[in-house]
PDB file of C-alpha atoms in Angstrom:
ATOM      1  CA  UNK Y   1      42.840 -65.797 -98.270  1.00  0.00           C
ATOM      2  CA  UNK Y   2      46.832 -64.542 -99.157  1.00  0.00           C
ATOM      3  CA  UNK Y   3      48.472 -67.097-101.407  1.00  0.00           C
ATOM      4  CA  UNK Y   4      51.893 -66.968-103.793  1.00  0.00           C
ATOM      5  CA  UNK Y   5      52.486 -68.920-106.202  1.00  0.00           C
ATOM      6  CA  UNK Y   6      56.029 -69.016-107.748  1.00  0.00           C
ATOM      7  CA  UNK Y   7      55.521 -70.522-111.506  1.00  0.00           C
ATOM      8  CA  UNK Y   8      58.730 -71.947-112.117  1.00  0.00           C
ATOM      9  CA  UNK Y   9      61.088 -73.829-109.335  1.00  0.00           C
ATOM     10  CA  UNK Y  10      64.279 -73.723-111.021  1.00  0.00           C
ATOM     11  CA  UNK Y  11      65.652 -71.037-114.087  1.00  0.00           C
ATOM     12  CA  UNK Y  12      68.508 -71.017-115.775  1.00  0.00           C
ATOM     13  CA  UNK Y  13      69.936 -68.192-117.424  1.00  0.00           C
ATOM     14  CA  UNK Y  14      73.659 -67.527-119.267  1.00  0.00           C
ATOM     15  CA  UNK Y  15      75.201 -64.492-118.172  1.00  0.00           C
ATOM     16  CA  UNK Y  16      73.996 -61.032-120.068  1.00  0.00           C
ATOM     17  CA  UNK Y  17      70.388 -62.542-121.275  1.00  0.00           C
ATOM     18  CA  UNK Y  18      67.687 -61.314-119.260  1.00  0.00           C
ATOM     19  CA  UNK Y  19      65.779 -63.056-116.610  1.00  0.00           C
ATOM     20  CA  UNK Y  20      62.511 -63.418-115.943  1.00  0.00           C
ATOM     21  CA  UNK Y  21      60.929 -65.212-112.441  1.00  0.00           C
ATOM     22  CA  UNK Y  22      57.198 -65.577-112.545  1.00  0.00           C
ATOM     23  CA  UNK Y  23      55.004 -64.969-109.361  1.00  0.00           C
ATOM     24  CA  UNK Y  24      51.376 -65.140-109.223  1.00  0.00           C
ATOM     25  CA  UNK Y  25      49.421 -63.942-105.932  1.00  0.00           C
ATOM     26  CA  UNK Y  26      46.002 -64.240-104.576  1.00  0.00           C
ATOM     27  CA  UNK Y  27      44.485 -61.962-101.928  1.00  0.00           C
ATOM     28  CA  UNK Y  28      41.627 -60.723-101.065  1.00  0.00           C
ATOM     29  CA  UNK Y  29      42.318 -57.311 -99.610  1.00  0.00           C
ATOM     30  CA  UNK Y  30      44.964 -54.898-101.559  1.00  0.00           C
ATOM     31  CA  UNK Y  31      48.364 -56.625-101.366  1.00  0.00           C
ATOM     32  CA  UNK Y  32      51.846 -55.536-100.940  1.00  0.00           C
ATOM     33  CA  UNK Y  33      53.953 -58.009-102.402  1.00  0.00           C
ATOM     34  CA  UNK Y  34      57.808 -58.177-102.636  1.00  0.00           C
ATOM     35  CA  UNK Y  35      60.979 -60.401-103.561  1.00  0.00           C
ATOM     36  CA  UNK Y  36      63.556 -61.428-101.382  1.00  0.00           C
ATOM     37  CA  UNK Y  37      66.772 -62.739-102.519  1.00  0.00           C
ATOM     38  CA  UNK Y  38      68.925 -65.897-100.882  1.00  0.00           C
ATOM     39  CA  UNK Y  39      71.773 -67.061-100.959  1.00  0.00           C
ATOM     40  CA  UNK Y  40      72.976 -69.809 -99.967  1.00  0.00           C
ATOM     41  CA  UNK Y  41      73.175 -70.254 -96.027  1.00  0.00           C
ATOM     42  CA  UNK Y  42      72.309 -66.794 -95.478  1.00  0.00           C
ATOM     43  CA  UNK Y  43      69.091 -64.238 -94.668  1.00  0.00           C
ATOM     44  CA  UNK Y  44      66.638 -63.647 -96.830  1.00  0.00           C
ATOM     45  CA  UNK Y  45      67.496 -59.790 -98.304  1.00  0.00           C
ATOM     46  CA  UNK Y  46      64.383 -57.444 -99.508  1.00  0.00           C
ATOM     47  CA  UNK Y  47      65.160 -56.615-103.435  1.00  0.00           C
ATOM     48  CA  UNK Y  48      61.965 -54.685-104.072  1.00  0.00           C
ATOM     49  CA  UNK Y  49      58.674 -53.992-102.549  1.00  0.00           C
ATOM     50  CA  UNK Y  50      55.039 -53.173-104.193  1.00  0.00           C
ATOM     51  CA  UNK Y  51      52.491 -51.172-101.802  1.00  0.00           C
ATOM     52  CA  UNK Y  52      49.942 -49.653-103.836  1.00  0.00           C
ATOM     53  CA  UNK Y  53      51.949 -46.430-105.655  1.00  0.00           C
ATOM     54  CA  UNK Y  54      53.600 -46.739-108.962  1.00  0.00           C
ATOM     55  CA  UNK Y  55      52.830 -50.412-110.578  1.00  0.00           C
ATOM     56  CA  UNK Y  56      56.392 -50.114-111.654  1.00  0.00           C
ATOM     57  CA  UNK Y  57      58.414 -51.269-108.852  1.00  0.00           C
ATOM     58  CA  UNK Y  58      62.364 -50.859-109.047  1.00  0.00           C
ATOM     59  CA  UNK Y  59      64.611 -52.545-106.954  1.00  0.00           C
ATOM     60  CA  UNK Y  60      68.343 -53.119-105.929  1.00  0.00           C
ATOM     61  CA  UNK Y  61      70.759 -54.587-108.070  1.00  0.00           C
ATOM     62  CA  UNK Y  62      68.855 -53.857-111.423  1.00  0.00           C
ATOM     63  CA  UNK Y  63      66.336 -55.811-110.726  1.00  0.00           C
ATOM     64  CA  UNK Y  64      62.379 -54.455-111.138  1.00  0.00           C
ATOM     65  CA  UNK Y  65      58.946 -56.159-110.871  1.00  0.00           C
ATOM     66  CA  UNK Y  66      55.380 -54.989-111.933  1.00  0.00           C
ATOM     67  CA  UNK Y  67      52.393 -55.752-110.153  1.00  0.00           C
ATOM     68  CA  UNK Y  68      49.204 -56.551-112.857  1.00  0.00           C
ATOM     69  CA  UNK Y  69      46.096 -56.507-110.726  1.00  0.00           C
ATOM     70  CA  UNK Y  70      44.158 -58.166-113.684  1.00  0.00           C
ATOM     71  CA  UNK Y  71      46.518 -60.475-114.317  1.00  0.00           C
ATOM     72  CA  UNK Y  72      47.181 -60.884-110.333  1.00  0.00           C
ATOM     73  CA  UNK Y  73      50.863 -61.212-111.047  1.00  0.00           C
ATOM     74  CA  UNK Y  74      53.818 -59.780-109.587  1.00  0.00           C
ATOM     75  CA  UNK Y  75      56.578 -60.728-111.803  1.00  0.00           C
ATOM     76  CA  UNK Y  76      60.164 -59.653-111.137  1.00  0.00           C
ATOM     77  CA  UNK Y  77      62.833 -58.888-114.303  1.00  0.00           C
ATOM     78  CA  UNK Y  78      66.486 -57.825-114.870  1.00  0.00           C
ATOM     79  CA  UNK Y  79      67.542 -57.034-118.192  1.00  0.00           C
ATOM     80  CA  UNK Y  80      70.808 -58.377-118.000  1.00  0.00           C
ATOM     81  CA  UNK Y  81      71.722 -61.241-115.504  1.00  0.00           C
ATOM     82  CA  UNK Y  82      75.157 -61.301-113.880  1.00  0.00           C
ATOM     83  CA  UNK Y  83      77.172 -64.410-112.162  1.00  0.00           C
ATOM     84  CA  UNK Y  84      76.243 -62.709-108.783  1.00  0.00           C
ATOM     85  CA  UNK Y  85      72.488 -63.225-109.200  1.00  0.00           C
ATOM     86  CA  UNK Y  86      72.700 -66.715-108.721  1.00  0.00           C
ATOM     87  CA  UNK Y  87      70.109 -67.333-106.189  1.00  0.00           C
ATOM     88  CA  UNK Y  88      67.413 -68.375-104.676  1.00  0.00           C
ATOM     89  CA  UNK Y  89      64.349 -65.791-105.171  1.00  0.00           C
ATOM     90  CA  UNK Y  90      61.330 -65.518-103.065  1.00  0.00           C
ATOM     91  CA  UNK Y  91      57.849 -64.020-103.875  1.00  0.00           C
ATOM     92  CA  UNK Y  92      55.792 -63.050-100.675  1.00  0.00           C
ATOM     93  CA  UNK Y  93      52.763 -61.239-100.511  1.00  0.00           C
ATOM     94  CA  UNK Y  94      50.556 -59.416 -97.268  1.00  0.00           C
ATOM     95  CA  UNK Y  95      47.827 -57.616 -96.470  1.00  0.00           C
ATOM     96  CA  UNK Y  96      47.894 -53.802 -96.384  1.00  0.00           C
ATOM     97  CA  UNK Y  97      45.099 -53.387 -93.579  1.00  0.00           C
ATOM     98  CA  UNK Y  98      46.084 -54.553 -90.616  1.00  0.00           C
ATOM     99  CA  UNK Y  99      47.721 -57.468 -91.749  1.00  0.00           C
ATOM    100  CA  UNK Y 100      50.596 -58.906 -90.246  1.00  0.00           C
ATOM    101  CA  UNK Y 101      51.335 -62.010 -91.578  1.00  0.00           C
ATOM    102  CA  UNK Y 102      53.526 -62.820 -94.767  1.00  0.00           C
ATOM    103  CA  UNK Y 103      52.734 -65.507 -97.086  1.00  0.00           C
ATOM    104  CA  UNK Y 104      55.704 -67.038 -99.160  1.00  0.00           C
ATOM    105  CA  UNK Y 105      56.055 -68.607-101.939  1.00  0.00           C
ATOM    106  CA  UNK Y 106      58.093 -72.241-102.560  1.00  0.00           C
ATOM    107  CA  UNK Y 107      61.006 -70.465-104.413  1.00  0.00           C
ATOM    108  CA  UNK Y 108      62.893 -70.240-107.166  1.00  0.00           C
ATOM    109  CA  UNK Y 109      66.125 -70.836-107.647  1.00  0.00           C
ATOM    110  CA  UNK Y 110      68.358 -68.846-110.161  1.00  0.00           C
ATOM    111  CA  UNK Y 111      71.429 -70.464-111.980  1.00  0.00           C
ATOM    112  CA  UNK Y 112      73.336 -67.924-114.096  1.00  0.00           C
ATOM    113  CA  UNK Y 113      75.766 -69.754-116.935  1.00  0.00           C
ATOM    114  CA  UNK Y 114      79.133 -68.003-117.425  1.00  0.00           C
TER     115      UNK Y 114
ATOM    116  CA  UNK S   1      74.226 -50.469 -87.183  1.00  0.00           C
ATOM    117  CA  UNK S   2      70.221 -51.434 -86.875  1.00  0.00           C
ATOM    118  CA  UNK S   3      69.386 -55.009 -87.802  1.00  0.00           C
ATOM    119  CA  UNK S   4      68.434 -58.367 -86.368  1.00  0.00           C
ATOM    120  CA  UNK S   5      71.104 -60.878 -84.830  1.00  0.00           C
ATOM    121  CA  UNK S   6      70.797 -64.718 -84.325  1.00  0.00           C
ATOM    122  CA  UNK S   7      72.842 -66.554 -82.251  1.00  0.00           C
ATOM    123  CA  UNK S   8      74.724 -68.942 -82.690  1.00  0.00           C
ATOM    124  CA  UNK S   9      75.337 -69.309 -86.261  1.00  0.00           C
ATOM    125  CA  UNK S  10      75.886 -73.330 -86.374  1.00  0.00           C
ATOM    126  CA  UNK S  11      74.619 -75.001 -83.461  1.00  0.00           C
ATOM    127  CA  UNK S  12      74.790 -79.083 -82.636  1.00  0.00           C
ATOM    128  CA  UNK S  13      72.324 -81.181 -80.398  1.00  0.00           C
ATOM    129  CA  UNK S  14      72.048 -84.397 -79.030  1.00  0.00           C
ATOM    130  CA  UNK S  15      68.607 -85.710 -79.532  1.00  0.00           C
ATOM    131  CA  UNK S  16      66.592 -85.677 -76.085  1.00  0.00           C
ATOM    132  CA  UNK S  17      68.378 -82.313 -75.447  1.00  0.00           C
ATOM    133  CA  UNK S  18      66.364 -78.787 -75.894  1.00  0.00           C
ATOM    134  CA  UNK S  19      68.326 -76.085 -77.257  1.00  0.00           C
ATOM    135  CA  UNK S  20      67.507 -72.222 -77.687  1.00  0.00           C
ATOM    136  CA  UNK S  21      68.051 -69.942 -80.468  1.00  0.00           C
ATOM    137  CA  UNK S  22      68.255 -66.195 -79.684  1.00  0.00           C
ATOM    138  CA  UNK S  23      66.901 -63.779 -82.167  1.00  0.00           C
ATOM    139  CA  UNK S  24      67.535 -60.292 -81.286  1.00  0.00           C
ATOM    140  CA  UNK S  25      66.617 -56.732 -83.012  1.00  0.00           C
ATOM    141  CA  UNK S  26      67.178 -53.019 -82.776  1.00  0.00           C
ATOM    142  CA  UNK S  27      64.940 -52.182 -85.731  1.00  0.00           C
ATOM    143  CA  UNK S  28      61.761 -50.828 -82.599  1.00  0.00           C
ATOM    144  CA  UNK S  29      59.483 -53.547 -84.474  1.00  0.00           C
ATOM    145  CA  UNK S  30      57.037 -54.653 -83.094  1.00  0.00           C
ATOM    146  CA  UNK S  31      56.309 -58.169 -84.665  1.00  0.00           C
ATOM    147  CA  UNK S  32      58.642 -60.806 -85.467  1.00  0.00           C
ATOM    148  CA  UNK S  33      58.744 -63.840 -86.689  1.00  0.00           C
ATOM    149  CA  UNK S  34      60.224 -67.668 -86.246  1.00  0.00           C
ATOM    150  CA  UNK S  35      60.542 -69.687 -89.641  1.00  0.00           C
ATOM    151  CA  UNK S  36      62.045 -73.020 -90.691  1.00  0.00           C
ATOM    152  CA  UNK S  37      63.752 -73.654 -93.782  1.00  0.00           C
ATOM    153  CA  UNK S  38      64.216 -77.697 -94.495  1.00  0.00           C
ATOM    154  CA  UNK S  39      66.784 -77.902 -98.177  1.00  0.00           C
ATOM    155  CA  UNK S  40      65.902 -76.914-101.402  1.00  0.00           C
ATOM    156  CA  UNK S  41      62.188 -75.693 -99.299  1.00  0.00           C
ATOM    157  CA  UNK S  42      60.432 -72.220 -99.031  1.00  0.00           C
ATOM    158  CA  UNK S  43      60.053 -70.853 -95.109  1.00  0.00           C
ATOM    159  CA  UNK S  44      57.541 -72.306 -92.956  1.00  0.00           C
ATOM    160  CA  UNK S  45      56.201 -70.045 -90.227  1.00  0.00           C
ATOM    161  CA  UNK S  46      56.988 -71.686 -86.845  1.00  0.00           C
ATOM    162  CA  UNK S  47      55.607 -68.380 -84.228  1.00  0.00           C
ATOM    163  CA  UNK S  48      55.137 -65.315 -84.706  1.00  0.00           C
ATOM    164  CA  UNK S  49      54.311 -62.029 -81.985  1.00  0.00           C
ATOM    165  CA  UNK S  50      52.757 -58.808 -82.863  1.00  0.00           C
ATOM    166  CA  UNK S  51      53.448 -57.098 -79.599  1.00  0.00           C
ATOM    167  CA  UNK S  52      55.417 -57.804 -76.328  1.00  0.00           C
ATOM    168  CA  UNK S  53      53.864 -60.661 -73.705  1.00  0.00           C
ATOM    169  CA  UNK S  54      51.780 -61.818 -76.971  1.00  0.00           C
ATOM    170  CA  UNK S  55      52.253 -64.529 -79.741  1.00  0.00           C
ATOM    171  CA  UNK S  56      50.387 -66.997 -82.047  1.00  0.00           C
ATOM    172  CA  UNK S  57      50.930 -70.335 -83.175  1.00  0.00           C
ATOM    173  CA  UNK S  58      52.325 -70.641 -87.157  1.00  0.00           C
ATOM    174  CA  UNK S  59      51.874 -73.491 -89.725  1.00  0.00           C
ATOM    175  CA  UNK S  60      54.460 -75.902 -87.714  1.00  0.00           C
ATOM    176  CA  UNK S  61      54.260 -75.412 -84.132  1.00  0.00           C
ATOM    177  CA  UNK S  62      54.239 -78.553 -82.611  1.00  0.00           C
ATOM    178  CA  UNK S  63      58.007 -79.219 -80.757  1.00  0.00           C
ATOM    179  CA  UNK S  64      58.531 -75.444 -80.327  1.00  0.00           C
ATOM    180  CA  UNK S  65      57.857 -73.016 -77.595  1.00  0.00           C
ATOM    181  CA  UNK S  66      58.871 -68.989 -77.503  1.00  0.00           C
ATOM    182  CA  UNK S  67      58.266 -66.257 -75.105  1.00  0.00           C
ATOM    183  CA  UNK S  68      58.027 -62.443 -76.123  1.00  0.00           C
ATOM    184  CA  UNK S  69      59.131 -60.796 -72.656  1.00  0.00           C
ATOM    185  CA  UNK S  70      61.130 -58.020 -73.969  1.00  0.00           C
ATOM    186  CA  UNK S  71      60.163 -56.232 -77.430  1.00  0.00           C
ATOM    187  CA  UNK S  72      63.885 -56.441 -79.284  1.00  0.00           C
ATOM    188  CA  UNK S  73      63.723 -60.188 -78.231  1.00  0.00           C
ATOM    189  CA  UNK S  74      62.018 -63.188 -79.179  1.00  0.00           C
ATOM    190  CA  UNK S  75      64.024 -66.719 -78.759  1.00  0.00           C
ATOM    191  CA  UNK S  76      63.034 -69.371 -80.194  1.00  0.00           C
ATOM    192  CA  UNK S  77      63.364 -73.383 -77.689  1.00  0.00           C
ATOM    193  CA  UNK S  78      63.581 -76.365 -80.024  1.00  0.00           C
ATOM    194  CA  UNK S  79      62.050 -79.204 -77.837  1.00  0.00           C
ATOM    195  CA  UNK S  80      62.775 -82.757 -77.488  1.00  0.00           C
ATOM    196  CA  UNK S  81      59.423 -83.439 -78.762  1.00  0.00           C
ATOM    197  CA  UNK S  82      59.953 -81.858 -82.299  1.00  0.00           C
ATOM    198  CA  UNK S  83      60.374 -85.047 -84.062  1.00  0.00           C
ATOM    199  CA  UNK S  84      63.100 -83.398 -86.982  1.00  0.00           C
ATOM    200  CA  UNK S  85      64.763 -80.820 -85.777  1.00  0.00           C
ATOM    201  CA  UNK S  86      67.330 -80.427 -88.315  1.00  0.00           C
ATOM    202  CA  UNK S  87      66.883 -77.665 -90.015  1.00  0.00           C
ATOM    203  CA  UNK S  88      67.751 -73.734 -90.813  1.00  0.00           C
ATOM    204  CA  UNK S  89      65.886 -71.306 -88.391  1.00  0.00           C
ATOM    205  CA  UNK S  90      65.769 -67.436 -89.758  1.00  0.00           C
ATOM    206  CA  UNK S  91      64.151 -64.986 -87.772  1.00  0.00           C
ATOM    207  CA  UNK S  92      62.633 -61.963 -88.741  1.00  0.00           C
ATOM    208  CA  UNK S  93      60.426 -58.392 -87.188  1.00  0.00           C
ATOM    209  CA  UNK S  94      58.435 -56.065 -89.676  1.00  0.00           C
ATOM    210  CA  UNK S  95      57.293 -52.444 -88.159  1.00  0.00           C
ATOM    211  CA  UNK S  96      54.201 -50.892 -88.998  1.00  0.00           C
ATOM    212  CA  UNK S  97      52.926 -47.701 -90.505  1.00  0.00           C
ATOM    213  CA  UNK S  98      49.451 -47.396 -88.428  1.00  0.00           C
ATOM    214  CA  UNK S  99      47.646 -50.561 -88.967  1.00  0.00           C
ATOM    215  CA  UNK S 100      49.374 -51.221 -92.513  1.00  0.00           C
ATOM    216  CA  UNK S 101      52.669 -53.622 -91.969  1.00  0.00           C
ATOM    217  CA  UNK S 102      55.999 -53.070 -93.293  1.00  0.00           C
ATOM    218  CA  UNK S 103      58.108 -55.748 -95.432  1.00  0.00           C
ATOM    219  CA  UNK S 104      60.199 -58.167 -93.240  1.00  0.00           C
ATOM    220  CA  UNK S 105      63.823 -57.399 -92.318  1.00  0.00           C
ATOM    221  CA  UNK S 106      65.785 -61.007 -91.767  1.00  0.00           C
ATOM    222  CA  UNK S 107      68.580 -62.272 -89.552  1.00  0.00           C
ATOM    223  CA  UNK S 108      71.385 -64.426 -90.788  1.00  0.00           C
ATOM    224  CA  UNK S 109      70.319 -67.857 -89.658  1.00  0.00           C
ATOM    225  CA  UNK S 110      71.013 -70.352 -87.330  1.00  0.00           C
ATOM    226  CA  UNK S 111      71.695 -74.182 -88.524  1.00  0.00           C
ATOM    227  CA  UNK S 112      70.666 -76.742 -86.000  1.00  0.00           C
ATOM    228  CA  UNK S 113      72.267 -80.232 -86.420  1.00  0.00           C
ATOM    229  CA  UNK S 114      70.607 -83.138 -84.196  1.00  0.00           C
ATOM    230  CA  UNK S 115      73.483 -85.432 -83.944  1.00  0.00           C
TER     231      UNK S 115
END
């Protein structure tokens, strides 16, 4: 069974301090997992994706996200936030074989303090 | 440009009434996907189709119906019998790499008022 779960429903950040969004997955095949950005009244926007290469996933907008197997987490990082990021961030995960279904996690929304 | 289009973007209904979003794409996927977003709430999958003439039931069926006649198209009829209809709709389609699926590519939205 695919599940996300997003550690933290609401982060605040001030502007230039890093940010950090936790996501833990479960899954019992090999996942891909990715983040998708939101804001407000508007699409959901793919920031990065992880599909079994490099652990070390980077991603648009300086954001990047490594994917610990042992630690089943798929965490997703920018070093320095900017007012722009302010947003709400989604964790997903899916199966690689033949799996067409997305699992999402509950959010987390980003506030970034000038 | 490839993407995925929803129409319209804001869209009003009088309860008792049945109203249809469209959800179109240009992206050749073959599966997409109907999801409901209530405020301050993660998606909730509504239907989804992996192929043309075919689709499955999500998490939140009940009050919704879809049809999958044409592959770039898959709209989306909000029924009188769907109790709370209020709500933001997003629609997505994924391709595939032999069996293994893609990541999701996402239309703009459409927000449904029951007046």
């Amino acid at each position: 069974a695919q599940s996300v779960t997003q550690l933290d429903s609401h982060v605040s950040v001030s502007e230039g301090t890093p940010v950090l969004l936790r996501c833990n997955y479960s899954s019992s095949y090999s996942p891909s997992l990715f983040w998708y950005v939101q804001h407000p009244n508007k699409g959901l926007q793919l920031l990065l994706k992880y599909t079994s290469a490099a652990t070390l996933v980077k991603g648009i907008n300086g954001f990047e996200a490594e994917f610990k197997k042992s630690e089943t987490s798929f965490h997703l990082t920018k070093p320095s936030a900017h007012m722009s990021d302010a947003a709400e961030y989604f964790c997903v995960v899916s199966q690689t074989l033949g799996g067409n279904q997305f699992y999402f996690g509950t959010g987390t929304s980003l506030t970034v303090i000038p | 440009d490839g993407g995925i289009t929803q129409s319209p973007k804001y869209l009003f209904r009088k309860e008792g009434q049945n109203v249809t979003l469209s959800c179109e794409q240009n992206l050749n996927h073959d599966a997409m996907y109907w999801y409901r977003q209530d405020p301050g709430q993660g998606l909730r999958l509504i239907y989804y189709s992996q192929i043309v003439n075919d689709f499955q039931k999500g998490d939140i069926a009940e009050g919704y119906s879809v049809s999958r006649e044409k592959k770039e198209s898959f709209p989306l009829t909000v029924t009188s019998a769907q109790k709370n209809p209020t709500a933001f709709y997003l629609c997505a389609s994924s391709g595939r790499d032999g069996s293994s699926y893609n990541e999701q590519f996402f239309g703009p939205g459409t927000r449904l008022t029951v007046l």
